[in-house]
């Protein structure tokens, strides 16, 4: 399975990495700083974790569709 990677999958992979970093930073701010005690801190932390979660979510779905298309192409039709 060493075919050419789709450009959209490449972008999803980049967004996935950015989302993971945003989630890690948000959780780090929440756990390691007193930032979560103020209203502005709560807003920043929730935005980092929420937007990070949105950026992470399409990549596994795109991988599943790529896997499904590859397995359908490998299976002979009768």
Short mmCIF file of C-alpha atoms in Angstrom, two decimals:
data_model
loop_
_atom_site.label_atom_id
_atom_site.label_comp_id
_atom_site.label_asym_id
_atom_site.label_seq_id
_atom_site.Cartn_x
_atom_site.Cartn_y
_atom_site.Cartn_z
CA UNK A 1 0.00 0.00 0.00
CA UNK A 2 2.61 2.50 -1.10
CA UNK A 3 0.39 4.48 -3.43
CA UNK A 4 0.41 8.21 -3.86
CA UNK A 5 -1.15 10.01 -0.90
CA UNK A 6 -4.13 12.26 -1.56
CA UNK A 7 -3.47 15.99 -1.08
CA UNK A 8 -6.55 16.30 1.14
CA UNK A 9 -5.24 13.49 3.35
CA UNK A 10 -1.96 15.39 3.64
CA UNK A 11 -3.84 18.48 4.87
CA UNK A 12 -5.89 16.39 7.28
CA UNK A 13 -2.65 14.96 8.68
CA UNK A 14 -1.26 18.48 9.21
CA UNK A 15 -4.49 19.63 10.87
CA UNK A 16 -4.46 16.48 13.02
CA UNK A 17 -0.99 17.35 14.32
CA UNK A 18 -1.96 20.96 14.99
CA UNK A 19 -5.10 19.78 16.80
CA UNK A 20 -3.15 17.38 19.00
CA UNK A 21 -0.76 20.19 19.93
CA UNK A 22 -3.69 22.50 20.75
CA UNK A 23 -5.29 19.84 22.96
CA UNK A 24 -1.99 19.20 24.75
CA UNK A 25 -1.44 22.93 25.34
CA UNK A 26 -5.00 23.35 26.61
CA UNK A 27 -4.70 20.42 29.01
CA UNK A 28 -1.28 21.68 30.09
CA UNK A 29 -2.69 25.13 30.84
CA UNK A 30 -5.53 23.53 32.76
CA UNK A 31 -3.35 21.21 34.83
CA UNK A 32 -0.17 23.20 35.34
CA UNK A 33 -1.20 26.86 35.67
CA UNK A 34 -3.71 28.81 37.74
CA UNK A 35 -5.10 30.15 34.45
CA UNK A 36 -8.29 28.10 34.83
CA UNK A 37 -9.34 30.13 37.86
CA UNK A 38 -10.23 33.22 35.83
CA UNK A 39 -12.95 33.64 33.24
CA UNK A 40 -10.49 34.57 30.48
CA UNK A 41 -8.39 31.52 31.29
CA UNK A 42 -11.39 29.23 31.12
CA UNK A 43 -12.26 30.70 27.71
CA UNK A 44 -8.75 30.22 26.35
CA UNK A 45 -8.46 26.66 27.67
CA UNK A 46 -11.87 25.61 26.37
CA UNK A 47 -11.18 27.14 22.95
CA UNK A 48 -7.82 25.38 22.68
CA UNK A 49 -9.28 22.00 23.61
CA UNK A 50 -12.46 22.45 21.55
CA UNK A 51 -10.86 23.70 18.34
CA UNK A 52 -8.11 21.10 18.75
CA UNK A 53 -10.76 18.40 18.95
CA UNK A 54 -12.43 19.68 15.79
CA UNK A 55 -9.11 19.71 13.92
CA UNK A 56 -8.26 16.17 15.06
CA UNK A 57 -11.54 14.53 14.07
CA UNK A 58 -11.50 14.37 10.22
CA UNK A 59 -8.19 12.51 9.86
CA UNK A 60 -9.32 9.10 11.20
CA UNK A 61 -12.44 9.27 9.03
CA UNK A 62 -10.33 10.04 5.95
CA UNK A 63 -8.03 7.14 6.81
CA UNK A 64 -11.03 4.83 7.06
CA UNK A 65 -12.33 5.93 3.65
CA UNK A 66 -8.87 5.44 2.14
CA UNK A 67 -8.67 1.96 3.68
CA UNK A 68 -12.18 1.09 2.45
CA UNK A 69 -11.41 2.23 -1.08
CA UNK A 70 -8.13 0.30 -1.13
CA UNK A 71 -9.77 -2.90 0.11
CA UNK A 72 -12.61 -2.54 -2.40
CA UNK A 73 -10.11 -2.06 -5.20
CA UNK A 74 -8.17 -5.17 -4.14
CA UNK A 75 -11.25 -7.42 -4.03
CA UNK A 76 -12.12 -8.94 -7.41
CA UNK A 77 -15.66 -8.45 -8.66
CA UNK A 78 -17.67 -11.48 -9.68
#
